[in-house]
Every structure is written in C-alpha cells, then in structure tokens.
DNA sequence: ACATAAAAACAGTCAAGGTTGTTTGTATCT
DNA sequence: AGATACAAACAACCTTGACTGTTTTTATGT
C-alpha cells in the first residue's frame, strides 16, 4: 500500500520484511501452543485450537508447521528458552535487589516452580514419558534446565557445592520444589508452602556449608 | 445352573455366582485402565484400548461402564485403594522386618513414589488439572493420600510431629519424594536419588526432634 | 525505474482415520 | 419369563494433514 509503484519511503515503519513476519508468525503459533498446554493440557492441545488461539488460519499454520509434531518440537524449544529466561530474570532481580536471605532465595525458586511455564513443562514432561519422539527432545532440555536450577540455587544460597552433604541438600531442595510445583497444580498450596519454606531456610542455614569466600565454583560467586 | 430348579451339583467348582463375575469384570476393566495410564498415558488411554487390554468385548465394557467417564471415576477409586494398600504393605514390612533405620524408611517412601501406581496417579493428577469433573474426584483422594503418607513417615521415622520445624522437615521430605517420582519418569534416577537419600538420612537424624517415647501423636507409636 | 516471473505466505475445503456412545441382537442366569 | 450379561455393528463427532486456490513479497531482466 505504501510503496511498490512509486517507491515512496513515506511509510517505512509499517512495512515489515518477510523473514521478520515469518518469525512473528511462528512465535505466535508456538506461544499459542504453550498457552493451550497450560489451559487445556496435553490431550486438549489440538492443532485447530492452537490456530484459533493464535489467530492464524489453518492454512497458514500448516504452511509454517507442516505437522503437529513439528509445531510441538518447536514449541518445546520455545518453552526451554522461556524457562532459562525466567531463571535468569529471577536471578538478576535477586542480585540487584538488596536483601539476600536464604528465605528469599527459596521463595524465588518456589515461584519459578509454580509458574505457568512450569505447568506447561509439566504437561510436556508427563506426555513425553509415553511418547518416544517427544522424550528425545524433552529429556536433554530437562537435564540442562535442572543443571541451571542447581547452579542458580548454589550461587544465590552461597553454599559450597563441592561438599557432598551440602550438594545433596541443594539437590533435595530442588526436588522438593518440583514436588511443590506438582502439588500446586491441583489446588493453591501457597500457605503450606510458605510454612515449610520458613523452616527450610533455617534448615539450610544450619546444615549447608557456606561457600569459601573467594571461590567461584561454577561462575562468579555472589 | 448349580442349584435352584434342578439342583444339579455336577459342576459346582466352575460355576461362579453372578455378582462375583460382575465384580471380577469391573475389576479387570479398572485394572486395564490403570495399566493403560501407565503404558500409554492419559491421552493414549482410549476405551477401545482398555477393552482390548482387559480382554473384554466392547459391548461388555459399555454394559458395565456406560461412559468413559464412569470407567475413569471407578478406576480412580480403584487406584486410590491400591495406593493405600501399597503404603500399608510397605508399612507392615517395615514394622515386621527388623532394621528400622532412617535411611530404610526414606528408601521405602522413595520406592512408593517411583512405583507404577504413582505413575498412574501422576497421569490422573496432571489430567485433572484441566478437567473439572476429574479434579473433583482426584483432589479429595490426593488429600487423603498425602495425609496417609505423612502419618506413615512420622510414625516410621519416629519423630515429633507437633514440633513445627520437624513437621516442616517431614512435609518437605515428602514433597521431595514427589519430585523424585516426577524426575524418575523421564529417565532412571535411582543413582542420584540414592546419593541424596544417604545424606538426607543424616539430615533428618540431626534435625528432626525424636518423638516422645510414650506419646502416640496420630495413632499407635512404633 | 518498471514489468514480470517465481516463490513464499496465506486461506479454506475435504478426506481419512480414530474415538465415543447408541442401538440392536443373542446368550446366560435367577 | 424376566432380567442381566455380553457381543458387535453403526452413526456422530473430532482431529489431522492433504489439497487447491489466492494474495503478497522478492528476484530478475531490460
């Protein structure tokens, strides 16, 4: 509408180059897939529903993702990025905001494990158990994600990860967080969680060995 | 055929009374449903598959359970019984077998949370999140189950449940177990779990307040 | 600069396959 | 005889991906 014939550069802002539009379209579809997972679960995530939710015609959907499988695979990667992004964001907030208590770090982790993206991950996780193809892409992502969580926890808690008992305590705590995430899906579990976390902070403070001051086990120490 | 009219007692052993046969038939279908949940997941649990697996004709299936919903509801109850039975069985084994260490109790709990029935529960649990009707029957069962686990843990660990930090430690430990169960679905996690549990036993021994000798907090003390 | 060809993006219909529950029919038990 | 248990075909519905057609964008030759 703005160019073509006369080559007028009057309205350059509206024109989006093709590759960018494709990128946006794919992102819309992947996000809609994740939203559907959260709202309807794995079994309820149909291609029709996704296309409606994304506001994309069925034809366009099939153009960008020829099969449901490809859509799901791409969405899993998309979700992985979001998981890492969420962790990083919470990490940065914790670093910059002052008040570095153990309790706050635990709250931060618990929030991560009760977020919508965790719920979407849970759906994929459980679905992957009985879907070999899906398992192959979900498993490595889950591994990396778990390691990131561990790294973040160790760093924010400021504990010595090379000390076996401390390491086990951190790992167990993260597994507990996963348990929290699971329990939170059926009904709001925040009261109970809060009570446990309050005691848990003391447990960690009393039992985890603090990181050696200058040491930087994984990356930079706090 | 064996009694009433003719009173023929020729083949008394084979003849099973009607109500018993009905009971068996329903049990076969419910068990097949649970097996399908474990092997194929919630989305893969179709009525056709269940009937095939149970070795029951589709007509008979529909006779005993007019709709899929009713089959699932009955199966959930069936599963609940199995969960309680599993807990009770492990409890009895722990009581009668000698060697009552914290580590063994933790192993017992972890086994419970990595068993096939846990996997089936997990499928239903996750499915119930996005299925209001299912949620209504799964939630109360989950609550009761959680309380049973807690009771069992407190009793076998021999700790004082009225002491808030101890109580929180037990609850957190059970949430960790749920996390173990989840992690174990994607790949065998027993090595890691074993390492954590070994340290965890010490953690509990060092931080949980032992139950007062004569006191019986919930039921009978050990 | 411009016309045109090629390619990509997009839209919508259709068919195949699968799942569920209804219905109709038969055998067995009380 | 009546009711219950079982069997199996059938119809309605949904999901998926193939197919056909239209529009828009990009590349190319003059």
Tab-separated table of N, CA and C in Angstrom, chain B residues 137-212:
chain	number	residue	atom	x	y	z
B	137	UNK	N	-12.941	-35.472	41.798
B	137	UNK	CA	-12.752	-36.760	42.471
B	137	UNK	C	-11.296	-37.029	42.792
B	138	UNK	N	-10.383	-36.428	42.031
B	138	UNK	CA	-8.967	-36.678	42.289
B	138	UNK	C	-8.474	-35.891	43.504
B	139	UNK	N	-8.957	-34.680	43.637
B	139	UNK	CA	-8.458	-33.827	44.715
B	139	UNK	C	-8.655	-34.417	46.109
B	140	UNK	N	-9.860	-34.819	46.466
B	140	UNK	CA	-10.021	-35.387	47.811
B	140	UNK	C	-9.180	-36.638	48.025
B	141	UNK	N	-9.038	-37.435	46.974
B	141	UNK	CA	-8.222	-38.640	47.100
B	141	UNK	C	-6.773	-38.272	47.340
B	142	UNK	N	-6.320	-37.265	46.622
B	142	UNK	CA	-4.946	-36.824	46.776
B	142	UNK	C	-4.702	-36.320	48.201
B	143	UNK	N	-5.665	-35.590	48.724
B	143	UNK	CA	-5.528	-35.076	50.094
B	143	UNK	C	-5.363	-36.211	51.094
B	144	UNK	N	-6.285	-37.144	50.991
B	144	UNK	CA	-6.236	-38.265	51.937
B	144	UNK	C	-4.920	-39.017	51.805
B	145	UNK	N	-4.530	-39.244	50.577
B	145	UNK	CA	-3.287	-39.956	50.305
B	145	UNK	C	-2.096	-39.213	50.927
B	146	UNK	N	-2.071	-37.898	50.739
B	146	UNK	CA	-0.995	-37.097	51.307
B	146	UNK	C	-0.935	-37.225	52.820
B	147	UNK	N	-2.095	-37.223	53.447
B	147	UNK	CA	-2.128	-37.365	54.912
B	147	UNK	C	-1.614	-38.729	55.337
B	148	UNK	N	-1.996	-39.747	54.583
B	148	UNK	CA	-1.525	-41.095	54.913
B	148	UNK	C	-0.008	-41.187	54.823
B	149	UNK	N	0.514	-40.589	53.775
B	149	UNK	CA	1.971	-40.591	53.608
B	149	UNK	C	2.627	-39.925	54.812
B	150	UNK	N	2.068	-38.810	55.175
B	150	UNK	CA	2.646	-38.053	56.280
B	150	UNK	C	2.605	-38.872	57.583
B	151	UNK	N	1.450	-39.449	57.816
B	151	UNK	CA	1.288	-40.276	59.009
B	151	UNK	C	2.321	-41.396	59.042
B	152	UNK	N	2.448	-42.050	57.895
B	152	UNK	CA	3.398	-43.149	57.793
B	152	UNK	C	4.823	-42.673	58.043
B	153	UNK	N	5.159	-41.564	57.417
B	153	UNK	CA	6.525	-41.050	57.562
B	153	UNK	C	6.817	-40.702	59.013
B	154	UNK	N	5.903	-40.008	59.647
B	154	UNK	CA	6.101	-39.609	61.045
B	154	UNK	C	6.266	-40.835	61.935
B	155	UNK	N	5.427	-41.797	61.669
B	155	UNK	CA	5.477	-42.990	62.510
B	155	UNK	C	6.779	-43.770	62.319
B	156	UNK	N	7.133	-44.024	61.075
B	156	UNK	CA	8.334	-44.824	60.818
B	156	UNK	C	9.610	-44.089	61.186
B	157	UNK	N	9.591	-42.778	60.990
B	157	UNK	CA	10.783	-42.019	61.346
B	157	UNK	C	10.877	-41.821	62.854
B	158	UNK	N	9.734	-41.954	63.509
B	158	UNK	CA	9.715	-41.790	64.946
B	158	UNK	C	10.062	-40.383	65.389
B	159	UNK	N	9.445	-39.424	64.728
B	159	UNK	CA	9.743	-38.025	65.057
B	159	UNK	C	8.512	-37.344	65.649
B	160	UNK	N	8.754	-36.184	66.228
B	160	UNK	CA	7.687	-35.454	66.920
B	160	UNK	C	6.978	-34.508	65.957
B	161	UNK	N	5.783	-34.906	65.537
B	161	UNK	CA	5.066	-34.140	64.518
B	161	UNK	C	4.495	-32.836	65.061
B	162	UNK	N	4.477	-32.699	66.381
B	162	UNK	CA	3.915	-31.472	66.950
B	162	UNK	C	4.966	-30.369	67.014
B	163	UNK	N	6.165	-30.706	66.694
B	163	UNK	CA	7.255	-29.733	66.677
B	163	UNK	C	7.335	-29.125	65.275
B	164	UNK	N	6.959	-27.848	65.108
B	164	UNK	CA	6.843	-27.246	63.771
B	164	UNK	C	8.039	-27.481	62.855
B	165	UNK	N	9.267	-27.244	63.296
B	165	UNK	CA	10.385	-27.481	62.369
B	165	UNK	C	10.464	-28.933	61.919
B	166	UNK	N	10.196	-29.840	62.831
B	166	UNK	CA	10.224	-31.254	62.474
B	166	UNK	C	9.126	-31.583	61.482
B	167	UNK	N	7.957	-31.050	61.761
B	167	UNK	CA	6.819	-31.274	60.872
B	167	UNK	C	7.133	-30.759	59.471
B	168	UNK	N	7.708	-29.565	59.407
B	168	UNK	CA	8.054	-28.991	58.106
B	168	UNK	C	9.096	-29.850	57.394
B	169	UNK	N	10.020	-30.384	58.161
B	169	UNK	CA	11.055	-31.234	57.560
B	169	UNK	C	10.435	-32.484	56.942
B	170	UNK	N	9.486	-33.053	57.648
B	170	UNK	CA	8.819	-34.246	57.115
B	170	UNK	C	8.021	-33.884	55.865
B	171	UNK	N	7.290	-32.805	55.931
B	171	UNK	CA	6.494	-32.394	54.767
B	171	UNK	C	7.384	-32.115	53.562
B	172	UNK	N	8.450	-31.372	53.815
B	172	UNK	CA	9.381	-31.080	52.729
B	172	UNK	C	9.985	-32.342	52.147
B	173	UNK	N	10.278	-33.276	53.009
B	173	UNK	CA	10.832	-34.542	52.546
B	173	UNK	C	9.846	-35.267	51.636
B	174	UNK	N	8.573	-35.229	52.007
B	174	UNK	CA	7.570	-35.883	51.172
B	174	UNK	C	7.410	-35.166	49.829
B	175	UNK	N	7.504	-33.841	49.855
B	175	UNK	CA	7.460	-33.112	48.589
B	175	UNK	C	8.659	-33.467	47.726
B	176	UNK	N	9.795	-33.644	48.371
B	176	UNK	CA	10.985	-34.075	47.648
B	176	UNK	C	10.734	-35.433	46.999
B	177	UNK	N	10.048	-36.302	47.717
B	177	UNK	CA	9.734	-37.628	47.176
B	177	UNK	C	8.872	-37.500	45.925
B	178	UNK	N	7.910	-36.616	45.981
B	178	UNK	CA	7.077	-36.365	44.805
B	178	UNK	C	7.951	-35.887	43.645
B	179	UNK	N	8.900	-35.027	43.973
B	179	UNK	CA	9.832	-34.554	42.956
B	179	UNK	C	10.648	-35.707	42.390
B	180	UNK	N	11.065	-36.627	43.255
B	180	UNK	CA	11.770	-37.824	42.799
B	180	UNK	C	10.908	-38.597	41.810
B	181	UNK	N	9.662	-38.776	42.186
B	181	UNK	CA	8.745	-39.522	41.331
B	181	UNK	C	8.637	-38.893	39.962
B	182	UNK	N	8.565	-37.599	39.947
B	182	UNK	CA	8.468	-36.874	38.685
B	182	UNK	C	9.738	-37.041	37.871
B	183	UNK	N	10.875	-36.822	38.516
B	183	UNK	CA	12.157	-36.910	37.814
B	183	UNK	C	12.386	-38.316	37.278
B	184	UNK	N	11.877	-39.287	37.983
B	184	UNK	CA	12.125	-40.672	37.604
B	184	UNK	C	11.334	-41.112	36.371
B	185	UNK	N	10.351	-40.316	35.974
B	185	UNK	CA	9.531	-40.723	34.834
B	185	UNK	C	10.292	-40.602	33.523
B	186	UNK	N	11.164	-39.611	33.422
B	186	UNK	CA	11.873	-39.392	32.157
B	186	UNK	C	13.058	-40.320	31.986
B	187	UNK	N	13.779	-40.550	33.063
B	187	UNK	CA	14.903	-41.468	32.969
B	187	UNK	C	15.196	-42.014	34.353
B	188	UNK	N	15.844	-43.134	34.393
B	188	UNK	CA	16.127	-43.773	35.674
B	188	UNK	C	16.999	-42.849	36.519
B	189	UNK	N	16.495	-42.555	37.688
B	189	UNK	CA	17.115	-41.538	38.520
B	189	UNK	C	17.625	-42.133	39.826
B	190	UNK	N	17.724	-43.460	39.887
B	190	UNK	CA	17.937	-44.098	41.185
B	190	UNK	C	19.317	-43.804	41.782
B	191	UNK	N	20.333	-43.657	40.914
B	191	UNK	CA	21.671	-43.379	41.447
B	191	UNK	C	21.695	-42.056	42.207
B	192	UNK	N	21.241	-41.044	41.493
B	192	UNK	CA	21.205	-39.719	42.108
B	192	UNK	C	20.361	-39.748	43.383
B	193	UNK	N	19.213	-40.393	43.267
B	193	UNK	CA	18.293	-40.471	44.406
B	193	UNK	C	18.966	-41.128	45.605
B	194	UNK	N	19.672	-42.211	45.317
B	194	UNK	CA	20.346	-42.918	46.397
B	194	UNK	C	21.354	-42.032	47.123
B	195	UNK	N	22.117	-41.284	46.349
B	195	UNK	CA	23.116	-40.396	46.980
B	195	UNK	C	22.434	-39.365	47.871
B	196	UNK	N	21.366	-38.789	47.338
B	196	UNK	CA	20.667	-37.765	48.123
B	196	UNK	C	20.094	-38.369	49.397
B	197	UNK	N	19.472	-39.522	49.251
B	197	UNK	CA	18.810	-40.121	50.415
B	197	UNK	C	19.808	-40.478	51.514
B	198	UNK	N	21.016	-40.901	51.093
B	198	UNK	CA	22.019	-41.245	52.099
B	198	UNK	C	22.333	-40.028	52.973
B	199	UNK	N	22.482	-38.890	52.327
B	199	UNK	CA	22.754	-37.663	53.087
B	199	UNK	C	21.518	-37.222	53.850
B	200	UNK	N	20.388	-37.480	53.221
B	200	UNK	CA	19.147	-37.000	53.814
B	200	UNK	C	18.865	-37.672	55.149
B	201	UNK	N	19.242	-38.919	55.250
B	201	UNK	CA	19.022	-39.648	56.496
B	201	UNK	C	19.749	-38.949	57.642
B	202	UNK	N	20.957	-38.522	57.346
B	202	UNK	CA	21.708	-37.808	58.390
B	202	UNK	C	21.044	-36.479	58.702
B	203	UNK	N	20.594	-35.818	57.644
B	203	UNK	CA	19.930	-34.531	57.830
B	203	UNK	C	18.751	-34.673	58.788
B	204	UNK	N	17.973	-35.705	58.562
B	204	UNK	CA	16.804	-35.913	59.413
B	204	UNK	C	17.226	-36.290	60.832
B	205	UNK	N	18.171	-37.192	60.913
B	205	UNK	CA	18.613	-37.598	62.250
B	205	UNK	C	19.155	-36.413	63.046
B	206	UNK	N	19.800	-35.512	62.345
B	206	UNK	CA	20.392	-34.368	63.047
B	206	UNK	C	19.403	-33.241	63.338
B	207	UNK	N	18.310	-33.179	62.572
B	207	UNK	CA	17.445	-32.004	62.683
B	207	UNK	C	16.018	-32.279	63.159
B	208	UNK	N	15.580	-33.517	63.036
B	208	UNK	CA	14.216	-33.796	63.468
B	208	UNK	C	14.205	-34.115	64.962
B	209	UNK	N	13.207	-33.627	65.646
B	209	UNK	CA	13.100	-33.938	67.069
B	209	UNK	C	12.450	-35.313	67.218
B	210	UNK	N	13.089	-36.211	67.933
B	210	UNK	CA	12.517	-37.552	68.113
B	210	UNK	C	11.182	-37.479	68.839
B	211	UNK	N	10.328	-38.427	68.530
B	211	UNK	CA	9.029	-38.477	69.201
B	211	UNK	C	9.248	-38.794	70.673
B	212	UNK	N	8.390	-38.237	71.492
B	212	UNK	CA	8.448	-38.568	72.915
B	212	UNK	C	8.081	-40.041	73.057
